[in-house]
Tab-separated table of C-alpha atoms and ligand atoms in Angstrom:
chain	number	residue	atom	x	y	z
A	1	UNK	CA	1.688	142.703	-2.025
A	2	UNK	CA	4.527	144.154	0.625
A	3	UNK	CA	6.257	142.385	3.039
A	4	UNK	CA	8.305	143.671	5.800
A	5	UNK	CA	10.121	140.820	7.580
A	6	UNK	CA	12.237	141.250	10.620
A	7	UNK	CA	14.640	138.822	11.418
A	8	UNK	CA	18.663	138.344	13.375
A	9	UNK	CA	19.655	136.705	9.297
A	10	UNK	CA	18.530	138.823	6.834
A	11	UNK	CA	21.181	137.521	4.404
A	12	UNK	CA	19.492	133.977	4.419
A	13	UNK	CA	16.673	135.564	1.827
A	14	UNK	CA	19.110	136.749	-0.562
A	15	UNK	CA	19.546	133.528	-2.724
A	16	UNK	CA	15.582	133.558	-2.318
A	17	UNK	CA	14.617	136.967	-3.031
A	18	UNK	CA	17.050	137.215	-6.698
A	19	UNK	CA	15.546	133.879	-7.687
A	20	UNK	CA	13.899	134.340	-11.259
A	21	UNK	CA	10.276	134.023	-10.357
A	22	UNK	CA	10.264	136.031	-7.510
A	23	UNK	CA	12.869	138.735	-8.866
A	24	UNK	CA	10.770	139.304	-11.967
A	25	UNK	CA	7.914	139.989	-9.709
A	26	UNK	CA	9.564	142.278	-7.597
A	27	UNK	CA	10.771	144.129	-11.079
A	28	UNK	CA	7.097	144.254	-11.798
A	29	UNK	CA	6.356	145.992	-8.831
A	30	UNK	CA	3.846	143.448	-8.174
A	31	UNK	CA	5.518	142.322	-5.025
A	32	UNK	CA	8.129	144.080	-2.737
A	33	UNK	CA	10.101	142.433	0.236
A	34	UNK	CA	11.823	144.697	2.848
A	35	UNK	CA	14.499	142.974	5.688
A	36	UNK	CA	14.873	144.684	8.414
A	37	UNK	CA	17.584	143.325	10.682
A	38	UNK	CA	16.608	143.130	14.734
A	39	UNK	CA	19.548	143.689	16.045
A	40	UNK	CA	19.213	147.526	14.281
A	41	UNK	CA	16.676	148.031	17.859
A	42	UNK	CA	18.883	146.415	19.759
A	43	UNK	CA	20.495	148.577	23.218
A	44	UNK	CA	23.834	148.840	24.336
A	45	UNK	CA	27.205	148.015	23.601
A	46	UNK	CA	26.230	143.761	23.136
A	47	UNK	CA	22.893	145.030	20.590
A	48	UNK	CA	21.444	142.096	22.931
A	49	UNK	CA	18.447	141.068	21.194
A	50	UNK	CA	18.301	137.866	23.291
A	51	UNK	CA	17.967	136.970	27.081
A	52	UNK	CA	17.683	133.868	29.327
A	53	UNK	CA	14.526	132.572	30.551
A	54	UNK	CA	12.799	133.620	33.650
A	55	UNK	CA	12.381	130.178	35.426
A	56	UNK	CA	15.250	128.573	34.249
A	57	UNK	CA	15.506	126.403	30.878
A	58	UNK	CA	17.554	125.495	28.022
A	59	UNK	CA	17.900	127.969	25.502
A	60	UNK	CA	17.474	132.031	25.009
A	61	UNK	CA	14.221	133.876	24.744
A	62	UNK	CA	14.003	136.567	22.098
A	63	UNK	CA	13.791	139.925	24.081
A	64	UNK	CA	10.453	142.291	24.461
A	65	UNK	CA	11.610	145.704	23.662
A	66	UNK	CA	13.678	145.055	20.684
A	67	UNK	CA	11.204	143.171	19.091
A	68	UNK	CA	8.450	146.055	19.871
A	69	UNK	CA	10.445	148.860	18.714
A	70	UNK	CA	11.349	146.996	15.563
A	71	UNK	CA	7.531	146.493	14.780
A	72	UNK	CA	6.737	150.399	15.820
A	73	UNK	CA	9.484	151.623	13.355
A	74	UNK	CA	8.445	149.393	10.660
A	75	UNK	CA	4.992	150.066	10.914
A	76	UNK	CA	5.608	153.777	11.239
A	77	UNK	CA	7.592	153.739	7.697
A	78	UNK	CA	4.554	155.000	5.505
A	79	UNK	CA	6.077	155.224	1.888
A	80	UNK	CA	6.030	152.451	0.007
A	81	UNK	CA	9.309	150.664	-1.468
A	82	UNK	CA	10.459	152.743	-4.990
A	83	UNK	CA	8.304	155.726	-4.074
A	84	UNK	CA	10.152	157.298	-1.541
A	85	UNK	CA	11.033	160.482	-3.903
A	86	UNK	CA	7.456	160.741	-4.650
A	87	UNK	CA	6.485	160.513	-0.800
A	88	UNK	CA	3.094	160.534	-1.452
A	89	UNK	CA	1.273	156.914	-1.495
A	90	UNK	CA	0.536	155.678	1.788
A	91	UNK	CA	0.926	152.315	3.015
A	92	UNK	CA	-2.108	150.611	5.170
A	93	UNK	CA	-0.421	149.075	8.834
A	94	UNK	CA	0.819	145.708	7.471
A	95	UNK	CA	-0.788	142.419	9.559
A	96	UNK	CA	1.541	141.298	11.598
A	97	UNK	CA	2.295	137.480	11.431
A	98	UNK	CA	4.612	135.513	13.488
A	99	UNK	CA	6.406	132.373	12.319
A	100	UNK	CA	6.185	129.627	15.105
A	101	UNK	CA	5.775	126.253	15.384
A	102	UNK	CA	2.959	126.831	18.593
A	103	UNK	CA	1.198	128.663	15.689
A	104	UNK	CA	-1.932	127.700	13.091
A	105	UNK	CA	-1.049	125.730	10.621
A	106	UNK	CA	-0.409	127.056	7.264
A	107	UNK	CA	-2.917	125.527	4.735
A	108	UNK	CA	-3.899	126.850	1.347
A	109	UNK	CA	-7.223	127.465	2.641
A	110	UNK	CA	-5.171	130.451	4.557
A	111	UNK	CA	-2.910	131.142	1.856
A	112	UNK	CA	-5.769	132.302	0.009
A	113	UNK	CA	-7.248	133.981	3.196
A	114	UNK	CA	-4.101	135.784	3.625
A	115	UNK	CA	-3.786	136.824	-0.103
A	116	UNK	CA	-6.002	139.752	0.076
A	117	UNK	CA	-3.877	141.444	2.459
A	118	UNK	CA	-1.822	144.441	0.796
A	119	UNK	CA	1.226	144.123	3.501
A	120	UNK	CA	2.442	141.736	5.963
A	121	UNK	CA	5.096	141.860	8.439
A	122	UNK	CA	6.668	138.724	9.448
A	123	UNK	CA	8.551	138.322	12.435
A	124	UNK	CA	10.642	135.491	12.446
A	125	UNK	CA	12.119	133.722	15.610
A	126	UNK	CA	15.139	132.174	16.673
A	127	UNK	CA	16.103	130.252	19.905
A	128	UNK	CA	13.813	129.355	22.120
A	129	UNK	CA	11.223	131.785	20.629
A	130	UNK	CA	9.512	135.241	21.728
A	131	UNK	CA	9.127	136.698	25.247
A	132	UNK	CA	5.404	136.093	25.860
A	133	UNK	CA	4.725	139.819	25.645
A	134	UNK	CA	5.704	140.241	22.013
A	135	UNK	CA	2.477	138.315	21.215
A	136	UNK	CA	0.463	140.163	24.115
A	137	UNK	CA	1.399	143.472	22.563
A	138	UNK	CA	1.075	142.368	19.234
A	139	UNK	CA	-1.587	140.167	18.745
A	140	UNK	CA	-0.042	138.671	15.557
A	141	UNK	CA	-1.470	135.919	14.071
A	142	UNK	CA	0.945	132.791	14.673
A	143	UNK	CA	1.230	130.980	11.338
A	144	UNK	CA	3.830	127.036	11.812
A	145	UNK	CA	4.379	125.295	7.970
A	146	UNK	CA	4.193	122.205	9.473
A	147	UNK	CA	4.555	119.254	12.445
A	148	UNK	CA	7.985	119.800	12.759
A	149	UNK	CA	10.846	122.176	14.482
A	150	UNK	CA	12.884	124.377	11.762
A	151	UNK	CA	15.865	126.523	13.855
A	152	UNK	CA	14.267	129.462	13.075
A	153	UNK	CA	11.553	131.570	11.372
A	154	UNK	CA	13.286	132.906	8.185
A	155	UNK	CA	12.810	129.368	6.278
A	156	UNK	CA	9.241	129.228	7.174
A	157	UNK	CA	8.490	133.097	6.227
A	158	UNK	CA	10.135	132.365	3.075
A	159	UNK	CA	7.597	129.633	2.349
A	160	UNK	CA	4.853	131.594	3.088
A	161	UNK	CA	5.841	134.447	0.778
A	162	UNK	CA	6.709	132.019	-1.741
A	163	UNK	CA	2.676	130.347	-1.312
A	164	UNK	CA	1.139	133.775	-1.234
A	165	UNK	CA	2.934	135.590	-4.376
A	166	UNK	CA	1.683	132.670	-6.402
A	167	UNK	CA	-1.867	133.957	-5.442
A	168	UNK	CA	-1.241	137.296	-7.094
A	169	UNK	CA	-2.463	138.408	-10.456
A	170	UNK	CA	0.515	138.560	-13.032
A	171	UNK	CA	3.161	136.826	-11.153
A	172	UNK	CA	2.589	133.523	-12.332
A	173	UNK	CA	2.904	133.781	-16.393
A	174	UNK	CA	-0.213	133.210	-18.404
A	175	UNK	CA	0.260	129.704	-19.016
A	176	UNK	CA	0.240	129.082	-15.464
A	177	UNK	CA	-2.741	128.916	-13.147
A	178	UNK	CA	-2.643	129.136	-8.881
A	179	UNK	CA	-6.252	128.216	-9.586
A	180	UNK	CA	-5.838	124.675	-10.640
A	181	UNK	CA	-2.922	124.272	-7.964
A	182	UNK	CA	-3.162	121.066	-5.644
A	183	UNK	CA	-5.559	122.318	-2.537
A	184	UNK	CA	-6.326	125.391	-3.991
A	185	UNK	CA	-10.413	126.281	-2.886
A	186	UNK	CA	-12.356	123.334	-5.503
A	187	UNK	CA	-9.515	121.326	-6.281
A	188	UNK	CA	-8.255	118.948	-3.183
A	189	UNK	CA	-6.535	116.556	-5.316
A	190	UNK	CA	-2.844	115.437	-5.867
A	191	UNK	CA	-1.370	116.306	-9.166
A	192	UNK	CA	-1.637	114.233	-11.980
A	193	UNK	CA	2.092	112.212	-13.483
A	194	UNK	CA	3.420	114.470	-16.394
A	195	UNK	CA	6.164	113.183	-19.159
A	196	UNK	CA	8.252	115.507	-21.722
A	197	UNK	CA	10.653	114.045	-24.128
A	198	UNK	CA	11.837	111.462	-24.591
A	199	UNK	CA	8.914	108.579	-25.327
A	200	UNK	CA	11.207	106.250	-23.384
A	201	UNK	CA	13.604	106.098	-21.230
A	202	UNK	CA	15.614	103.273	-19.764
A	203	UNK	CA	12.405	100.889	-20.505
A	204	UNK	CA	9.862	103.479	-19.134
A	205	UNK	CA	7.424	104.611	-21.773
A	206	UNK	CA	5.425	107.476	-21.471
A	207	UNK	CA	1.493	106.321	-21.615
A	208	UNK	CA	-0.158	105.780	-24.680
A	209	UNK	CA	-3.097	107.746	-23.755
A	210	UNK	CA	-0.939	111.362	-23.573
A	211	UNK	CA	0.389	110.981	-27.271
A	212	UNK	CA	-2.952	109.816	-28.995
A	213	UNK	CA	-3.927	113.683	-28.921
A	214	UNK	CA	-7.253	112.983	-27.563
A	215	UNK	CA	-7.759	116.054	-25.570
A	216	UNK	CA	-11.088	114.343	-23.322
A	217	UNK	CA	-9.731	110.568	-23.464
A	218	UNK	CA	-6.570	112.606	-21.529
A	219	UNK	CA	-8.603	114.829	-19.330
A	220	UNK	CA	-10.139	111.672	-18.145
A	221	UNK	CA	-6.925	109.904	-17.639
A	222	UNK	CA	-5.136	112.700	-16.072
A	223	UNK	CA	-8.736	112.729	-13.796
A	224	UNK	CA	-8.721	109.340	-12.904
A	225	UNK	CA	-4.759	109.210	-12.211
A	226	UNK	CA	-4.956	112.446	-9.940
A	227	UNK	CA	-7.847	110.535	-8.039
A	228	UNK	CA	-6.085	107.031	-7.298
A	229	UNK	CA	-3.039	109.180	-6.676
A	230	UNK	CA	-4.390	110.962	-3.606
A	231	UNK	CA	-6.109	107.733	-2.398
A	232	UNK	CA	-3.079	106.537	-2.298
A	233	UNK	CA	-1.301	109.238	-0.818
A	234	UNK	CA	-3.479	111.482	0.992
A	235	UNK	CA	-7.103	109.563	2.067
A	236	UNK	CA	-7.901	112.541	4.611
A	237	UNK	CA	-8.114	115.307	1.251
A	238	UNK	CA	-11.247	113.454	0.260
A	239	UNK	CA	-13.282	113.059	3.324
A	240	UNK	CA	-15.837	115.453	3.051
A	241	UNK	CA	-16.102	116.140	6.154
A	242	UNK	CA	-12.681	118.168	5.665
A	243	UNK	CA	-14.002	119.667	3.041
A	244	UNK	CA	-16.924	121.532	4.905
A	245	UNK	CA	-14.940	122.453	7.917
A	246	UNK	CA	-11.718	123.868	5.954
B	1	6GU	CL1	7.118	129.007	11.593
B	1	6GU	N1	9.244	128.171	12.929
B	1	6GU	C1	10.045	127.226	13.413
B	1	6GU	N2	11.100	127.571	14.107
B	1	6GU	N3	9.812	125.928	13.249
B	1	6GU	C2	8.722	125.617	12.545
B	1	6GU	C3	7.861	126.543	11.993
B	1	6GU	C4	8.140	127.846	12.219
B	1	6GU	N4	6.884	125.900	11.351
B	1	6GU	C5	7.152	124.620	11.510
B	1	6GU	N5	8.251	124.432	12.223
């Protein structure tokens, strides 16, 4: 799975990218992530890559032709990260998806739809977002994480990358399972309560049930306490009318 992300702050994804899940991924070769920096297709002697907005307004509007050329270069770059002495394997055009909150929102239902793909490039805004030609041209698929305005894109393309390299084979180790994930296609329930050491703490006792070693009398518990938890918490994941739509 390659990304290419374009972005003004490539340096926010270093703490990200070197973290130890991710970076043993990458080592794996399972997953590669390229930055490209906009401003590299930005003209003239400001590298403008930003502009006011026709009609007036608060803000700056990201600019048309540096975003375009950008995406042209990018796509145009055919050989794969840690082959380029090889220069043989080809890379398919990578989907282009733009982080906005006007876009769909990001779901696990899409995570998995968005899995399959081999590469992605993300564009991520700033300001007041993209000239309105950027998505004419482009015809990206807008992806928002949520109800709620980040200052930018880079956050939100690093949670999608982080939801999608869960999704592929190898990343996760063997003793974990993207499968049995909260909202993950067949499971639309909130995680059960886990305990570790010690048996208590402070006058909180871990339940009896979880250290009688009765493997079903605990899958039934763990069951039950996953259900009232996302009655509790999140009524709408068990209407079923959700569940045939999503
Ligand atoms: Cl993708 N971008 C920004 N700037 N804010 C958001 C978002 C994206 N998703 C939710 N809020």
């Amino acid at each position: 799975m390659q990304f290419e992300v374009l972005t003004l702050f490539p340096e926010i994804f270093s703490g990200y990218l070197t973290q130890s899940l991710l970076h043993k991924a990458i080592q794996k070769g399972l997953v590669s992530v390229r930055l490209h920096n906009l401003r590299d297709w930005a003209e003239g002697r400001h590298q403008q890559v930003d502009d006011r907005p026709y009609g007036g307004g608060p803000g700056m509007v990201l600019m048309v032709e540096p975003v375009i050329k950008a995406v042209e270069a990018v796509q145009a770059l055919s050989v794969p990260i840690g082959a380029e002495t090889e220069g043989r394997a080809v890379l398919p055009p990578a989907e282009v998806i733009l982080l906005t909150p006007s876009g769909e929102r990001l779901n696990q239902r899409m995570v998995e739809e968005l899995a399959v793909l081999p590469r992605m490039l993300l564009l991520c805004g700033r300001y007041e977002g993209f000239d309105q030609r950027v998505m004419d041209l482009l015809r990206p698929r807008e992806v928002s994480i949520g109800d709620y305005v980040l200052n930018g894109g880079e956050v939100a393309a690093m949670v999608l990358i982080d939801s999608l390299v869960r999704m592929v084979p190898g990343v996760l180790g063997d003793e974990q399972s993207s499968i049995e994930d909260s909202f993950s296609r067949g499971n639309r329930m909130l995680e059960y309560p886990q305990y570790s050491r010690p048996r208590e703490f402070r006058g909180l006792s871990v339940p009896e049930v979880l250290l009688g070693g009765n493997h079903s009398e605990i899958a039934r518990w763990r069951q039950e306490q996953s259900l009232e938890r996302t009655r509790e918490r999140r009524r709408d994941l068990l209407d079923s009318e959700r569940l045939a739509s999503d």
